[in-house]
CSV table of N, CA and C in Angstrom, one decimal:
chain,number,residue,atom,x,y,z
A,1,UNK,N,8.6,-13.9,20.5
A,1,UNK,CA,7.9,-13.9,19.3
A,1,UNK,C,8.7,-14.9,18.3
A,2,UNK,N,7.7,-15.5,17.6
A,2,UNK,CA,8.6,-16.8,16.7
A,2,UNK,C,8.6,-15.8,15.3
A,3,UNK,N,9.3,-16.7,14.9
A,3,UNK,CA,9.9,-16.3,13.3
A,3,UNK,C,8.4,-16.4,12.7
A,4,UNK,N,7.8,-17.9,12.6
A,4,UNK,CA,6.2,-17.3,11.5
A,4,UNK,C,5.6,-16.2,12.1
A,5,UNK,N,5.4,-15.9,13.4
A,5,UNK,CA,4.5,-15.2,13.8
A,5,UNK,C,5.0,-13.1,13.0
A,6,UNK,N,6.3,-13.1,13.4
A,6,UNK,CA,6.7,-11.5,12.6
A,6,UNK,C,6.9,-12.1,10.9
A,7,UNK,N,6.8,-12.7,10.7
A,7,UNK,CA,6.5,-13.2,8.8
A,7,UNK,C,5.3,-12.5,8.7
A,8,UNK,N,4.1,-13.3,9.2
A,8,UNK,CA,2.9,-13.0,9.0
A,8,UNK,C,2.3,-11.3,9.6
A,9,UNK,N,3.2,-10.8,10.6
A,9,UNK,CA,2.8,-9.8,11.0
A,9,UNK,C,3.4,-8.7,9.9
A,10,UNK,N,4.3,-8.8,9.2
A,10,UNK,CA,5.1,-7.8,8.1
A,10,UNK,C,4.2,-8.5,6.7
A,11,UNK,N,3.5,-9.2,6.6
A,11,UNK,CA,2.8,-9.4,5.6
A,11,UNK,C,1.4,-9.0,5.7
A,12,UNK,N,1.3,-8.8,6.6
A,12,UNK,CA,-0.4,-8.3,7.2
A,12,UNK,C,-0.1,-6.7,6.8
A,13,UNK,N,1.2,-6.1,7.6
A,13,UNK,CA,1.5,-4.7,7.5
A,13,UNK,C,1.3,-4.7,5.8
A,14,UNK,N,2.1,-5.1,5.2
A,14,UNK,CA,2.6,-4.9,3.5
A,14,UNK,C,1.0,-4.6,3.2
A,15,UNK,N,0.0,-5.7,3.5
A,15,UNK,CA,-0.9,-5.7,2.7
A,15,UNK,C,-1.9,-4.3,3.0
A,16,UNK,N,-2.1,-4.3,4.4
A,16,UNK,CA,-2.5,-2.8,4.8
A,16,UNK,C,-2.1,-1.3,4.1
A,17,UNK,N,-0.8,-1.7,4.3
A,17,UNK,CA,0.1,-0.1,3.7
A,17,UNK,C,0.0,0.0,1.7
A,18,UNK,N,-0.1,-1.4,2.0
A,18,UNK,CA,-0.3,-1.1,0.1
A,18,UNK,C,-1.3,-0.4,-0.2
A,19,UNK,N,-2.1,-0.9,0.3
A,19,UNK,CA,-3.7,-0.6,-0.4
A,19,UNK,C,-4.2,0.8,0.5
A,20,UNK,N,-3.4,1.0,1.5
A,20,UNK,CA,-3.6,2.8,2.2
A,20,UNK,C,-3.9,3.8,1.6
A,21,UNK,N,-3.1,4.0,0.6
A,21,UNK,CA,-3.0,5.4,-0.2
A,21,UNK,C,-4.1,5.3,-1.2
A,22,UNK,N,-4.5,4.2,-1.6
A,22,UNK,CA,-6.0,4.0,-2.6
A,22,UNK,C,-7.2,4.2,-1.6
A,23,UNK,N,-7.3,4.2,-1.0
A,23,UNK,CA,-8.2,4.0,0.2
A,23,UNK,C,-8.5,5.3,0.8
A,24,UNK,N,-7.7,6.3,1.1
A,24,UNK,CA,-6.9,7.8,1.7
A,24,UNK,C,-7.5,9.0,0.7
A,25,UNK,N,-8.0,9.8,1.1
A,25,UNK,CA,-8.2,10.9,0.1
A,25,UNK,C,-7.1,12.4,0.5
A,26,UNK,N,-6.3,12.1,1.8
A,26,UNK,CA,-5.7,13.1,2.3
A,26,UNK,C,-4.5,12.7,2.2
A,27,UNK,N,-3.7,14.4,2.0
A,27,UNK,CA,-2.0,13.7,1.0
A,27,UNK,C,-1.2,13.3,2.3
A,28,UNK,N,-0.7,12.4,2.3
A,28,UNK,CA,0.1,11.3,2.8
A,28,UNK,C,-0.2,11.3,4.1
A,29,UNK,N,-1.8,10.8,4.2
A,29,UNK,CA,-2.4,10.2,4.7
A,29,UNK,C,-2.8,10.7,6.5
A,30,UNK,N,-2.7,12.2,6.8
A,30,UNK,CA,-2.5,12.7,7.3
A,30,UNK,C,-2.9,14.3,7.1
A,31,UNK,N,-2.4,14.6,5.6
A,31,UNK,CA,-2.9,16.1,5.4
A,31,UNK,C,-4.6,16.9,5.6
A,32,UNK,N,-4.5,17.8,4.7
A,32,UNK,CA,-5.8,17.7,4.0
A,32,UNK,C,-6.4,17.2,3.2
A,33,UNK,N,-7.9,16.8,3.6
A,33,UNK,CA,-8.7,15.9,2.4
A,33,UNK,C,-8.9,16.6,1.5
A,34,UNK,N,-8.4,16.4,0.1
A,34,UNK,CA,-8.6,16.4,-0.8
A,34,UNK,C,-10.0,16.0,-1.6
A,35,UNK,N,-10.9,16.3,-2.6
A,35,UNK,CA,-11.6,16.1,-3.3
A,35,UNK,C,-11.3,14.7,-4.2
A,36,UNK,N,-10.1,15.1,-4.9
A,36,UNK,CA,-9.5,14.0,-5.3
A,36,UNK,C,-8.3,14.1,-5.3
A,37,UNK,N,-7.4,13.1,-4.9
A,37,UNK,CA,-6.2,13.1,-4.8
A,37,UNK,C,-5.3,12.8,-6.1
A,38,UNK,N,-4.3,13.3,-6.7
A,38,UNK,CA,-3.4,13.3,-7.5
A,38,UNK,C,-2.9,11.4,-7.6
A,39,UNK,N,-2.6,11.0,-8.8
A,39,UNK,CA,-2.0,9.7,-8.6
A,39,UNK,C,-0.4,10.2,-8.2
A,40,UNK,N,0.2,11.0,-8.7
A,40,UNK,CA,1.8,11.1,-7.6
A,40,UNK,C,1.3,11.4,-6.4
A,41,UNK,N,0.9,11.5,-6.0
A,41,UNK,CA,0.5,11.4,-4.2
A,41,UNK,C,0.3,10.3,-4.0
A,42,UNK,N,-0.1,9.6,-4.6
A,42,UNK,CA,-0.7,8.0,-4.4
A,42,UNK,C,0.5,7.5,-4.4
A,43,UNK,N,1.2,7.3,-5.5
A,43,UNK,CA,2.3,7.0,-5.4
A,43,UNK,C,3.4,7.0,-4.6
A,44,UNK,N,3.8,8.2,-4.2
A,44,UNK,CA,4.6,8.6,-3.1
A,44,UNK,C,4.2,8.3,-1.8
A,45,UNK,N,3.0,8.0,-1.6
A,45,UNK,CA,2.7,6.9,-0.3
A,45,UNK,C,3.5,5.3,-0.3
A,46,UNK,N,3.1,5.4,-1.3
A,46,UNK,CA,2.6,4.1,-1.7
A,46,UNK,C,4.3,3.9,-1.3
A,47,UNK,N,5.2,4.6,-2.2
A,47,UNK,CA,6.8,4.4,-1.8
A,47,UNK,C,7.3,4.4,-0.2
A,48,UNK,N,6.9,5.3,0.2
A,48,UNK,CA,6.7,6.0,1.9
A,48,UNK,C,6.2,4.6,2.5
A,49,UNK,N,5.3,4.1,2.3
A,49,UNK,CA,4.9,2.9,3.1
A,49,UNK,C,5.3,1.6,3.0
A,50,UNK,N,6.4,1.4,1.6
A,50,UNK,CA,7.3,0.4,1.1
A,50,UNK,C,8.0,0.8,2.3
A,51,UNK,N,8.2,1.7,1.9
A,51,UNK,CA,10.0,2.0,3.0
A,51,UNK,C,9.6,1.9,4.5
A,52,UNK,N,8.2,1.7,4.9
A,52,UNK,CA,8.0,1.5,6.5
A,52,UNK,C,7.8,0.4,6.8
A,53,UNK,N,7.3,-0.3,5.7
A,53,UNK,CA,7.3,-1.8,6.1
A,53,UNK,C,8.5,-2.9,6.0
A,54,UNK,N,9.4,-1.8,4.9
A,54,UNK,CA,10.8,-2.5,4.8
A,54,UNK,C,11.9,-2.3,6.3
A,55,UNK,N,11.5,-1.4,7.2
A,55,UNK,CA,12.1,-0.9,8.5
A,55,UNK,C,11.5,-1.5,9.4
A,56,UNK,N,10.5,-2.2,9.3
A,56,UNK,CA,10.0,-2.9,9.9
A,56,UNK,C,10.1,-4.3,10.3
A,57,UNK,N,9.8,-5.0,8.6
A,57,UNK,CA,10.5,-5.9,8.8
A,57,UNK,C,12.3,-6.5,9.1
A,58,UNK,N,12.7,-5.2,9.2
A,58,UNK,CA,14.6,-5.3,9.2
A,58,UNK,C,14.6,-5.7,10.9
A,59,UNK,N,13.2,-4.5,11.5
A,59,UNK,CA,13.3,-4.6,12.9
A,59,UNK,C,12.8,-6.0,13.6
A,60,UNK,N,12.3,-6.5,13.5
A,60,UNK,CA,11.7,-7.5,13.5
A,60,UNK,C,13.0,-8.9,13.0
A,61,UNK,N,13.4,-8.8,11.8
A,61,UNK,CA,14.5,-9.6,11.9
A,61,UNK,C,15.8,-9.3,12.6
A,62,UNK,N,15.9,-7.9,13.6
A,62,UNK,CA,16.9,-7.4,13.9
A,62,UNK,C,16.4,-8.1,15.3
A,63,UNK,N,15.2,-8.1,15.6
A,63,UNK,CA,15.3,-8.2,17.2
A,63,UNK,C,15.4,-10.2,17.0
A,64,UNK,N,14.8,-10.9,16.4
A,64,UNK,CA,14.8,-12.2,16.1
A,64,UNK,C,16.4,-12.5,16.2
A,65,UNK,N,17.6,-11.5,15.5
A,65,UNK,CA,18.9,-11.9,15.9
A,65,UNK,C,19.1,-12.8,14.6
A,66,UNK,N,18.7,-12.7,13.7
A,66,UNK,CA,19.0,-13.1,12.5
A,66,UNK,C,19.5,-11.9,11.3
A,67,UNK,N,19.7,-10.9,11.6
A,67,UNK,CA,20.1,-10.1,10.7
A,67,UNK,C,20.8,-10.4,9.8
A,68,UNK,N,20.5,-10.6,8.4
A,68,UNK,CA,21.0,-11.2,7.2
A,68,UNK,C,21.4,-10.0,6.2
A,69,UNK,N,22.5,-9.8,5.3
A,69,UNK,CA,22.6,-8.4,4.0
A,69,UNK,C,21.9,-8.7,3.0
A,70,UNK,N,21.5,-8.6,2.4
A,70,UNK,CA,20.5,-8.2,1.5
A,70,UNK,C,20.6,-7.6,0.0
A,71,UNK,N,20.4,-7.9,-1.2
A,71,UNK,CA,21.3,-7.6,-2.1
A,71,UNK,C,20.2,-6.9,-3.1
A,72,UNK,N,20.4,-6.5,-4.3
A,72,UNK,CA,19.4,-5.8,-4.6
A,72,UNK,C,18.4,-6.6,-5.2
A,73,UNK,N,18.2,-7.7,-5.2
A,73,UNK,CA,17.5,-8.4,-5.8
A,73,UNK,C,16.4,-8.7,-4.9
A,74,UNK,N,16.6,-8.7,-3.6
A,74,UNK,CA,15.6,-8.5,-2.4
A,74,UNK,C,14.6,-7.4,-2.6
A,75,UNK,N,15.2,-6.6,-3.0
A,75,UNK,CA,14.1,-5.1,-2.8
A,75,UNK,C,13.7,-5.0,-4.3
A,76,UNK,N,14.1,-5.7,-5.4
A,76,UNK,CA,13.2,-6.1,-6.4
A,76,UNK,C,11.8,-6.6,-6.3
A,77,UNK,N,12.0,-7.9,-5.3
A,77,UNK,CA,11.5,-9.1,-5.3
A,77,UNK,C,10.1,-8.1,-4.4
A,78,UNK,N,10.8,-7.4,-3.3
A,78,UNK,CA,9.7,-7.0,-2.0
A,78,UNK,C,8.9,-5.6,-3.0
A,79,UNK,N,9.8,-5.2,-3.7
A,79,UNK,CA,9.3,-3.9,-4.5
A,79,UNK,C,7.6,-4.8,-5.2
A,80,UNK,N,8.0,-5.4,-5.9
A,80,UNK,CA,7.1,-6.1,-6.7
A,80,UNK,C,5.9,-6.7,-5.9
A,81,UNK,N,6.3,-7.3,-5.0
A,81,UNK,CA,5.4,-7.7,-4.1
A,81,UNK,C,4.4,-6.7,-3.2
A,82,UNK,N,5.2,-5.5,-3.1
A,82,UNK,CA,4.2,-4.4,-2.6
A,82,UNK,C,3.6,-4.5,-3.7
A,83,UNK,N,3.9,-4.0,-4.7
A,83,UNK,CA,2.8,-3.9,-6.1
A,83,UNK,C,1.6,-4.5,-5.9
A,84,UNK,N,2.0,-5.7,-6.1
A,84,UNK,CA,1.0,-6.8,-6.3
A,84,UNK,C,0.1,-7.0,-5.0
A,85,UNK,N,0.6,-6.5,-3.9
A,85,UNK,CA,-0.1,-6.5,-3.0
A,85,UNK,C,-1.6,-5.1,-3.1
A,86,UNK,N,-1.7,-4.1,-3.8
A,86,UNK,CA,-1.8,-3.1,-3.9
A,86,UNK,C,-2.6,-2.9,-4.9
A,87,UNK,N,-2.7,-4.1,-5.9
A,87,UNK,CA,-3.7,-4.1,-6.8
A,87,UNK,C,-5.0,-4.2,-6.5
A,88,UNK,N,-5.6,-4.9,-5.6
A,88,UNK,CA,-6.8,-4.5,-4.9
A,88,UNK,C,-7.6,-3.0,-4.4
A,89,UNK,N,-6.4,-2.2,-3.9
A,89,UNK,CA,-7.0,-0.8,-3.9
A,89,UNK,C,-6.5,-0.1,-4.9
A,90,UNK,N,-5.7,-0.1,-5.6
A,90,UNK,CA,-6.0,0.4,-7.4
A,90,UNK,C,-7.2,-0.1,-7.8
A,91,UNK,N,-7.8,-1.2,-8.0
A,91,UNK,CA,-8.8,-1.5,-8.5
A,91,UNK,C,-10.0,-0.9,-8.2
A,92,UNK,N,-10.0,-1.1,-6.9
A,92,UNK,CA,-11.1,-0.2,-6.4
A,92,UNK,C,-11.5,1.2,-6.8
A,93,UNK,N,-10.4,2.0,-6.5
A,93,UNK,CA,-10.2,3.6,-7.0
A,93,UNK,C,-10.3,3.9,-8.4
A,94,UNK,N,-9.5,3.1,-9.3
A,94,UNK,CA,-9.5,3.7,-10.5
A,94,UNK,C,-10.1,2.6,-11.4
A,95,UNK,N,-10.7,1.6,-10.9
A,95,UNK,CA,-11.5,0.1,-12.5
A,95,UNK,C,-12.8,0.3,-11.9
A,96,UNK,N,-13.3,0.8,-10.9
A,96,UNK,CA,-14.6,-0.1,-10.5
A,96,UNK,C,-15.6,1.0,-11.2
A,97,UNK,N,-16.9,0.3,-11.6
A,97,UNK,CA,-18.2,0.9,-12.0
A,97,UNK,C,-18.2,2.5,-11.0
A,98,UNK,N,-18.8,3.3,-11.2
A,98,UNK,CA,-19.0,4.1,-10.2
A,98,UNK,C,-21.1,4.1,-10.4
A,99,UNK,N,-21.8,4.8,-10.0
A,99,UNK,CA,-23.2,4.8,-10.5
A,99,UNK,C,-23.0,6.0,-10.3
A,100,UNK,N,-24.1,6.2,-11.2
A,100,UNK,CA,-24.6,7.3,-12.3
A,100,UNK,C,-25.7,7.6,-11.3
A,101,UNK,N,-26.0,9.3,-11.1
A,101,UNK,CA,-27.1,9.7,-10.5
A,101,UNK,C,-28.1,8.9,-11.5
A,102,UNK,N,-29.4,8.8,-11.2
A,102,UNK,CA,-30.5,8.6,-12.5
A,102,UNK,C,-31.2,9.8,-12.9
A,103,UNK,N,-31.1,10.4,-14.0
A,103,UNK,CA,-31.8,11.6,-14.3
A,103,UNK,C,-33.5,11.3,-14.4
A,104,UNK,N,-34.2,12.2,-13.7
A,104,UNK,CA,-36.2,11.3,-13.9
A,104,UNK,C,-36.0,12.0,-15.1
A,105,UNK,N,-37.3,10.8,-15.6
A,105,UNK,CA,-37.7,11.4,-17.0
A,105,UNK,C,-38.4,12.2,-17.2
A,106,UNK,N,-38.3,13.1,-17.9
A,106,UNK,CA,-39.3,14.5,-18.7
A,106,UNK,C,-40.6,13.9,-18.7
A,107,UNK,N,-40.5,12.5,-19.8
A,107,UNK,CA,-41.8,12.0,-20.5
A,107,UNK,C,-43.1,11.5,-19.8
């Protein structure tokens, strides 16, 4: 496996695991379905699936044989980037129109 190819494969993962827990009605993504899910449950995926794709990608640069340290400005940078990755299923869940049953009219 080449170096672009696990880039793009941990950036595919990122973008999947972001937007998981918006998407998921069951707590961490596995439990019971819920009606509606709490946003700290949302959240605490959402961390939960930072930290799988961050093991991921370590593994992936571990087997490539480039293992590099990493300082905290890295997990700023990837922290923010899950974010931003993730705004798509926030959006969806909590901005979008929903429709309104239509009530028939009396008249």
């Amino acid at each position: 496996m080449t170096q672009d190819v696990a880039v793009w494969m941990v950036l595919v993962a990122a973008l999947l695991a972001a937007n998981l827990p918006f998407l998921s009605q069951r707590v961490l993504l596995v439990g019971p379905r819920q009606q509606d899910k709490a946003f700290g449950w949302r959240l605490l995926e959402l961390v939960l699936l930072w930290l799988a794709v961050l093991a991921a990608g370590f593994g992936l640069e571990n087997q490539l044989g480039q293992r590099s340290p990493q300082g905290w400005e890295f997990f700023a940078a990837l922290g923010c980037l899950f974010l931003t990755l993730a705004v798509p299923g926030f959006i969806w869940r909590y901005l979008r129109r929903r429709r309104v049953a239509e009530v028939p009219d009396a008249g």
